Tab-separated table of C-alpha atoms and ligand atoms in Angstrom:
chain	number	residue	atom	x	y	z
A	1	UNK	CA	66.922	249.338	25.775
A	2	UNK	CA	65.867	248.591	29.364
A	3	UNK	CA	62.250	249.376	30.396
A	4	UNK	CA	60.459	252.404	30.439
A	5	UNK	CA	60.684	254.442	33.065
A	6	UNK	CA	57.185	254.502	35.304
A	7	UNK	CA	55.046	257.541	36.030
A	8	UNK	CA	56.178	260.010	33.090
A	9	UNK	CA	53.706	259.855	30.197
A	10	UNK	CA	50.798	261.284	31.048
A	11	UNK	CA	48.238	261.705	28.005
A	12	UNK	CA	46.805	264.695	29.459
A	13	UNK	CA	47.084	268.180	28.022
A	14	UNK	CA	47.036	270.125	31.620
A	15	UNK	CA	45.097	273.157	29.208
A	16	UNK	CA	47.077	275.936	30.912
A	17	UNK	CA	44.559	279.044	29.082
A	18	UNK	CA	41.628	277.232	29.505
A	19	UNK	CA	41.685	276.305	33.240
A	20	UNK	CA	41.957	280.069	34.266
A	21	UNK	CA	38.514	280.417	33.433
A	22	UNK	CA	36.431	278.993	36.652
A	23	UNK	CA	32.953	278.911	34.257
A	24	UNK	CA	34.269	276.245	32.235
A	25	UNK	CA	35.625	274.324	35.420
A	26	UNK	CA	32.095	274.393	36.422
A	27	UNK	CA	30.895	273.050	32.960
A	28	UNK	CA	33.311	270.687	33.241
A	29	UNK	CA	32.129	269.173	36.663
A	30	UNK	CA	28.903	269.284	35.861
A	31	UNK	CA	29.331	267.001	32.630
A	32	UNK	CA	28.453	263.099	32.819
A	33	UNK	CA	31.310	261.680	31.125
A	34	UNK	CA	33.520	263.853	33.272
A	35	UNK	CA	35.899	261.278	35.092
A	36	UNK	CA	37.230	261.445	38.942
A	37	UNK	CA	40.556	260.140	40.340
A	38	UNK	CA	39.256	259.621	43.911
A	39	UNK	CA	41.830	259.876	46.340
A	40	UNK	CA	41.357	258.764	49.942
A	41	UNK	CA	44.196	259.567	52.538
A	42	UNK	CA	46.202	259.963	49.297
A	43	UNK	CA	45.296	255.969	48.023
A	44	UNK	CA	43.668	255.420	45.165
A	45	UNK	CA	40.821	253.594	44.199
A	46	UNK	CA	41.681	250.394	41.528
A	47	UNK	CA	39.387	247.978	40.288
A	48	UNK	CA	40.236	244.041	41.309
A	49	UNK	CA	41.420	241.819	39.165
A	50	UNK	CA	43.547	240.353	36.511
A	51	UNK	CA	44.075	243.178	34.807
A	52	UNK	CA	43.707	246.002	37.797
A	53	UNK	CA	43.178	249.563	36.934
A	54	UNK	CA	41.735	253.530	37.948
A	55	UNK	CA	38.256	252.771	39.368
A	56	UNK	CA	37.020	256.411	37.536
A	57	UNK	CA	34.073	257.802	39.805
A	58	UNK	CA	31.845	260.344	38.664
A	59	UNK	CA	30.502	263.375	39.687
A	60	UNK	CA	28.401	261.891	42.139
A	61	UNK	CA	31.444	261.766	44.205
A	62	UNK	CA	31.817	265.508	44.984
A	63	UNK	CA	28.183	265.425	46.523
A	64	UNK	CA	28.774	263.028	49.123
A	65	UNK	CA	31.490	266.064	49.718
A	66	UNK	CA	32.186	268.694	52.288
A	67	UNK	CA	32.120	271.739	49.994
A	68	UNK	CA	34.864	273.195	51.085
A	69	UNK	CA	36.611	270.387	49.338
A	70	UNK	CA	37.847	271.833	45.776
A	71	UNK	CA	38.403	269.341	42.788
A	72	UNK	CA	41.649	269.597	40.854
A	73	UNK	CA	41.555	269.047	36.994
A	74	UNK	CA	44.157	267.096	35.801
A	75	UNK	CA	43.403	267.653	32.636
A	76	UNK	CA	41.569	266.861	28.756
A	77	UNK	CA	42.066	263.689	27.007
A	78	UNK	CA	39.911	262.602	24.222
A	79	UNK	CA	37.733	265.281	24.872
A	80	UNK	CA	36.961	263.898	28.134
A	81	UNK	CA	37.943	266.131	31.585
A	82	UNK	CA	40.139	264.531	34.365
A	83	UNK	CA	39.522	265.622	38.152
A	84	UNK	CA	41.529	264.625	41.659
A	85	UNK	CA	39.359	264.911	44.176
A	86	UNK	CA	40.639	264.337	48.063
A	87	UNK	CA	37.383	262.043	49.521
A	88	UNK	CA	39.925	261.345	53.010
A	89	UNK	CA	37.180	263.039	55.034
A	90	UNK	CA	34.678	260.036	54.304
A	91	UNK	CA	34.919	256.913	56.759
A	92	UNK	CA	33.704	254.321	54.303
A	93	UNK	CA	34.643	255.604	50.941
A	94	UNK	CA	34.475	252.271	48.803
A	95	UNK	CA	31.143	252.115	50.011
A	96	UNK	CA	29.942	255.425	49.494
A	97	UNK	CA	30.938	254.679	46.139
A	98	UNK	CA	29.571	251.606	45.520
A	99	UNK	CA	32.651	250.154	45.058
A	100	UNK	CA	32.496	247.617	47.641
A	101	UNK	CA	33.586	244.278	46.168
A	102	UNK	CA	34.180	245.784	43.228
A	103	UNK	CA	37.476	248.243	43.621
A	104	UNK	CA	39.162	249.096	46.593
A	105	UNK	CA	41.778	251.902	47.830
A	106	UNK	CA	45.315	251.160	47.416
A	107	UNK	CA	48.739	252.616	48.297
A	108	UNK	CA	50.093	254.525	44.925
A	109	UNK	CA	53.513	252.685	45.350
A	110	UNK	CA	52.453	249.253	46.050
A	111	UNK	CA	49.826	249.475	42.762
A	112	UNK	CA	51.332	251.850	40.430
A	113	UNK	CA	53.574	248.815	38.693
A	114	UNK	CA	50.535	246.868	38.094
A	115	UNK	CA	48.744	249.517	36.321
A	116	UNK	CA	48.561	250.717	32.278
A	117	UNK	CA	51.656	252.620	31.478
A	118	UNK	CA	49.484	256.358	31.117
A	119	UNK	CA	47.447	255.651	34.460
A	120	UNK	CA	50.275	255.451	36.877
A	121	UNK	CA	51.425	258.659	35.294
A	122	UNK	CA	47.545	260.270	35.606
A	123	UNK	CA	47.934	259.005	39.526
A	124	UNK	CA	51.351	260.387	40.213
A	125	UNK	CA	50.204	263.468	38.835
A	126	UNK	CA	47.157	263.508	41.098
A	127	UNK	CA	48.859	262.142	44.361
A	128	UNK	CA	51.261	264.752	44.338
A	129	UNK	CA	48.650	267.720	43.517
A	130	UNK	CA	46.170	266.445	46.169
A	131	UNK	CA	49.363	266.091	48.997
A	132	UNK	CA	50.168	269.757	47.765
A	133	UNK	CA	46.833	270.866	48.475
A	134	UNK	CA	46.027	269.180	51.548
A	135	UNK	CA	49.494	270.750	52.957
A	136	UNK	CA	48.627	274.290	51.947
A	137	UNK	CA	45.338	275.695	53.613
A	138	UNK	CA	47.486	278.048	55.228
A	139	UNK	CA	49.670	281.184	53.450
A	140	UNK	CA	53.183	280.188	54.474
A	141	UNK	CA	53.631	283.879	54.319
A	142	UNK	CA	51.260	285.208	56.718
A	143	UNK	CA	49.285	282.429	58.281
A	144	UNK	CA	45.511	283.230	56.502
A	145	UNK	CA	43.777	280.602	54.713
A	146	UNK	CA	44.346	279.679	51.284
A	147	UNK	CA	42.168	278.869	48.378
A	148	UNK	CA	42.492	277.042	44.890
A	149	UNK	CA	42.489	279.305	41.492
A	150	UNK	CA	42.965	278.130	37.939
A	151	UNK	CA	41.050	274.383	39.048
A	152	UNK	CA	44.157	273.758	41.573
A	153	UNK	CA	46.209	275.147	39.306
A	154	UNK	CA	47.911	276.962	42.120
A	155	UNK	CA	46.343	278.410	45.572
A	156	UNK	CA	45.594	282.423	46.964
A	157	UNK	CA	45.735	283.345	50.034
A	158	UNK	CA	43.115	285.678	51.056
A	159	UNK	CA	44.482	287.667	53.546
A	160	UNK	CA	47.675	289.110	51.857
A	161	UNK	CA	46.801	288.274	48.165
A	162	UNK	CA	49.948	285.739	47.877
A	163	UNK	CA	50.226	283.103	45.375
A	164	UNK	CA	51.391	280.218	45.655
A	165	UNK	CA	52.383	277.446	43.535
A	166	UNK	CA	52.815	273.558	43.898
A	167	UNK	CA	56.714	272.694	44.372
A	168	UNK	CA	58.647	269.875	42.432
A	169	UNK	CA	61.553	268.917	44.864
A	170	UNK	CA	64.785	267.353	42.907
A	171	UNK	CA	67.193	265.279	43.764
A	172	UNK	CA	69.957	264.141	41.777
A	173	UNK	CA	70.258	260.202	41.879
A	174	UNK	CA	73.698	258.690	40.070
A	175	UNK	CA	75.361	255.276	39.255
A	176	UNK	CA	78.819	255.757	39.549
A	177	UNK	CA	80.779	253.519	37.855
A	178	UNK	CA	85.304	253.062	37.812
A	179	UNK	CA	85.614	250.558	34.935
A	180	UNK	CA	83.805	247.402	35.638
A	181	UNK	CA	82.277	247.958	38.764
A	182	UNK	CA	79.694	250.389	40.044
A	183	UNK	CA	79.333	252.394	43.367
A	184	UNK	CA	76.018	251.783	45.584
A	185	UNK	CA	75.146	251.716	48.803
A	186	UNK	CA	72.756	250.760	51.679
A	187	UNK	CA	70.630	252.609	54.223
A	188	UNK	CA	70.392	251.862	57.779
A	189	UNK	CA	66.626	249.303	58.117
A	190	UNK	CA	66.878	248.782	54.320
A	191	UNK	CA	65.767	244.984	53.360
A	192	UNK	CA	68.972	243.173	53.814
A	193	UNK	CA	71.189	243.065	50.606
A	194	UNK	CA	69.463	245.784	49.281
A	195	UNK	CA	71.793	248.113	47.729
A	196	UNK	CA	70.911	251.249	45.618
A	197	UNK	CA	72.829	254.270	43.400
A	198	UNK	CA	73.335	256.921	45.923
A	199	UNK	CA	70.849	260.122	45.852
A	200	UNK	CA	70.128	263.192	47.641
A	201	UNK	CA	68.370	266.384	47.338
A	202	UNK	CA	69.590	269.248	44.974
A	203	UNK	CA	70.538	272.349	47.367
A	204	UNK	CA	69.963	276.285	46.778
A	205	UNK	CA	72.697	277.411	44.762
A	206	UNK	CA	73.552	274.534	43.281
A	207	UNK	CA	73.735	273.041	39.630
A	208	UNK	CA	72.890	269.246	38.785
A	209	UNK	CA	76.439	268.179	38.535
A	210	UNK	CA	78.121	270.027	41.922
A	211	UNK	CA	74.884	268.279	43.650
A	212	UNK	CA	76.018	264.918	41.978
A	213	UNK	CA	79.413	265.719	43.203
A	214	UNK	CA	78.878	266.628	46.405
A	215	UNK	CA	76.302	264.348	47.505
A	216	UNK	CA	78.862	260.968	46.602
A	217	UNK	CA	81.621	263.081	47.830
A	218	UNK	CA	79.760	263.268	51.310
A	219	UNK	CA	78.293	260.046	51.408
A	220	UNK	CA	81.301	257.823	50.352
A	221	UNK	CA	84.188	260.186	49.731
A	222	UNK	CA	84.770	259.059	46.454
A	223	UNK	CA	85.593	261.804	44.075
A	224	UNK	CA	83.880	262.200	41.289
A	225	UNK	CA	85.066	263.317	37.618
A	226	UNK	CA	82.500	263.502	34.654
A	227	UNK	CA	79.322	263.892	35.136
A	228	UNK	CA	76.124	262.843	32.610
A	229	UNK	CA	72.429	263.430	32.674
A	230	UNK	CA	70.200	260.448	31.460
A	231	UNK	CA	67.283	260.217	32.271
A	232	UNK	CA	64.145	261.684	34.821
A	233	UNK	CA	61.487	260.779	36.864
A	234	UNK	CA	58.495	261.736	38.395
A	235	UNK	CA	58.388	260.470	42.035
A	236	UNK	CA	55.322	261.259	43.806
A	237	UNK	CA	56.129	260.712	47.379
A	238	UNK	CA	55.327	263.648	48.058
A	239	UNK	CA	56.197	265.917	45.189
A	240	UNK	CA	60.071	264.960	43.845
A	241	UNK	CA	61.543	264.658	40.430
A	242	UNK	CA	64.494	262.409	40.118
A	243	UNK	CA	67.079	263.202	37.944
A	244	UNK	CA	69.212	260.259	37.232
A	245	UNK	CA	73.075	260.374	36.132
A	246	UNK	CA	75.915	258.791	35.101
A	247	UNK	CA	78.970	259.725	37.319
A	248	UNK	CA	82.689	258.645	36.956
A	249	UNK	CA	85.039	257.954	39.639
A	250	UNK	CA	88.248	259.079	39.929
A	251	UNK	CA	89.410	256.265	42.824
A	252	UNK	CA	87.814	253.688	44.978
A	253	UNK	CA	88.900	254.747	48.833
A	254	UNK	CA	85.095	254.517	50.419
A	255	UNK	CA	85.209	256.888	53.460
A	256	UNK	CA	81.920	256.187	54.527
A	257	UNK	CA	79.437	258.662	56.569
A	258	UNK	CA	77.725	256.335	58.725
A	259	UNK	CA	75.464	259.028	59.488
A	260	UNK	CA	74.060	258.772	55.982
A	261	UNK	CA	74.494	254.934	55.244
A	262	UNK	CA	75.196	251.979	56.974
A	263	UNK	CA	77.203	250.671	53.312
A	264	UNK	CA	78.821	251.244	50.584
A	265	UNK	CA	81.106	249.241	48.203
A	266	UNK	CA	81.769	248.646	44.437
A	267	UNK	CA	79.837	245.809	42.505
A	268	UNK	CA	81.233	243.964	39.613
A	269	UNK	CA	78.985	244.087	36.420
A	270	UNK	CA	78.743	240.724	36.138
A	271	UNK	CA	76.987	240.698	39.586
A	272	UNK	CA	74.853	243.268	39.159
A	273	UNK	CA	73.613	241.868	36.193
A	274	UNK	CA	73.258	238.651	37.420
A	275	UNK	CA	71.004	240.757	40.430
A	276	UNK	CA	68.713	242.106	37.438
A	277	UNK	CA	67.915	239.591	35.767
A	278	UNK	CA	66.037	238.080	39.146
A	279	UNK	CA	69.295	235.827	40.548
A	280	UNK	CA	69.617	237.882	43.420
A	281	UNK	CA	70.013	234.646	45.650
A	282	UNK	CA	73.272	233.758	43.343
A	283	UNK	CA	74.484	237.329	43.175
A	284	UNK	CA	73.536	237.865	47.176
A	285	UNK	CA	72.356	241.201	45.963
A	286	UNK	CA	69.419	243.208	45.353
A	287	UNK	CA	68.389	246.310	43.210
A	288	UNK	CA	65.841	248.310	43.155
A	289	UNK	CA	62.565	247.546	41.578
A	290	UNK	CA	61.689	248.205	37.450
A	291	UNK	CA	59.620	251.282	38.927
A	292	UNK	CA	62.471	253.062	40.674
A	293	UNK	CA	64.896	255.226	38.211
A	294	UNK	CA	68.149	253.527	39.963
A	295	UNK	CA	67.230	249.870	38.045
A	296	UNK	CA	66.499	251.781	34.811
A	297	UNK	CA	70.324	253.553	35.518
A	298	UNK	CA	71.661	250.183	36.315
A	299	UNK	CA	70.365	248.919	33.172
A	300	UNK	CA	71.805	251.549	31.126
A	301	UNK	CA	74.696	250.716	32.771
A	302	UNK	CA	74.933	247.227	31.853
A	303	UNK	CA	73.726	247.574	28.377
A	304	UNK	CA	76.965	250.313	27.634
A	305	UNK	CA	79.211	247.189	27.850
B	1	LIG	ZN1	48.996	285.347	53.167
């Protein structure tokens, strides 16, 4: 089976009844052992090393805060609380912490592969929740200011009483395959001979399939027949969830919208695999990284022979 996919797997239970009580979200911050995911213009903060991983900071960290600043719990695990808290306000953050040396802030994408399995899930989960946040002081409704309930559960707006909750964005993302080859294509600035399964975002009024459809059908005017959920994937820039598919092709005419992509063109298997398993000079082709969903499709791909 190929890899794993990165950023589900969170061991956190989110404790839905318990975080609508805001006395036990105090307790909770208040507690020693209660761990921070510090977040600093949406990087987080990972110790050096060999083996590099969360740099937890504790509550200490929400003094050196503005108070208007609201942690978000995560979650329990092992009886021990999990907190985001957005520290982009501070200039010199790894020293305010004491981290200097030590750990150091670093983009989620760039780290997340180097990180144990359950924390780049715990960071996805808090990337996307402090971005949500951060986005939504104001009611989109009627312009007044927001606030967090339910430990960032989900924000209020005090003005006209609306709720409002943190969006998941999807977008259907398919390798689409006629017999021995596979569809992908290429975006305009993309590293070159970088090719990927083609994606886009699911519409209003529109199932996972007719957004499979239509989204190939647009990009490369191939039609599409069957169509076959396999797998999913948290993707936390900002807030999307990639659902990944198997499509089948009913012909190979490319009729390509150059508005979308500057390529697209069927791949033998043989090639593609030759592009996974790291001979991408041989195969003159390359494939998404182990963290994106498309390898982990392309893999599932291969391994059907
Ligand atoms: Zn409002």
């Amino acid at each position: 089976m190929p890899d794993p996919i990165l950023f589900p797997g969170s061991p956190l239970d989110r404790a839905d009844h318990q975080r609508r009580d805001s006395a036990w979200i105090d307790e909770l911050l208040q507690r020693d052992d209660t761990r921070f995911v510090a977040l600093w213009r949406l990087r987080v903060l990972v110790v050096q090393g060999s083996e590099p991983c969360i740099a937890w900071a504790t509550k200490v960290v929400c003094e050196s805060m503005n108070r208007d600043v609201k942690e978000v719990l995560l979650g329990l695990w092992d009886g021990v609380a999990y907190f985001a808290v957005d520290i982009s306000e501070l200039k010199n953050p790894e020293e305010v912490l004491g981290a200097t040396g030590v750990a150091k802030f670093e983009d989620v994408r760039a780290v997340a592969q180097r990180l144990p399995y359950e924390q780049a899930a715990i960071i996805a989960h808090a990337r996307s929740r402090v971005d949500w946040h951060a986005r939504h002081v104001y009611c989109p409704a009627c312009g007044g200011k927001t606030t967090p309930r339910g430990g960032g559960a989900n924000r209020v707006c005090q003005s006209c009483d609306a709720e409002h909750f943190p969006r998941t964005d999807p977008v259907a993302i398919a390798v689409v395959s006629l017999g021995d080859r596979c569809l992908l294509g290429r975006q305009r600035g993309w590293p070159a001979r970088l090719y990927s399964a083609l994606a886009g975002f699911i519409e209003s009024g529109e199932t996972l399939e007719e957004a499979v459809r239509r989204e190939i059908a647009e990009e490369s005017g191939i039609p599409i027949g069957e169509v076959r959920y396999l797998a999913s994937q948290p993707w936390p820039f900002a807030s999307s969830l990639m659902i990944g598919c198997r499509a089948e092709a009913l012909d190979d005419k490319i009729k390509l919208d150059t508005f979308e992509l500057e390529d697209a063109a069927f791949f033998e298997r043989d090639r593609v695999r030759q592009a996974l398993e790291g001979d991408t000079e041989g195969a003159n082709l390359i494939l998404p990284p182990p963290m994106a969903i498309a390898n982990f499709l392309l893999r599932s791909w291969i391994a059907e022979e």
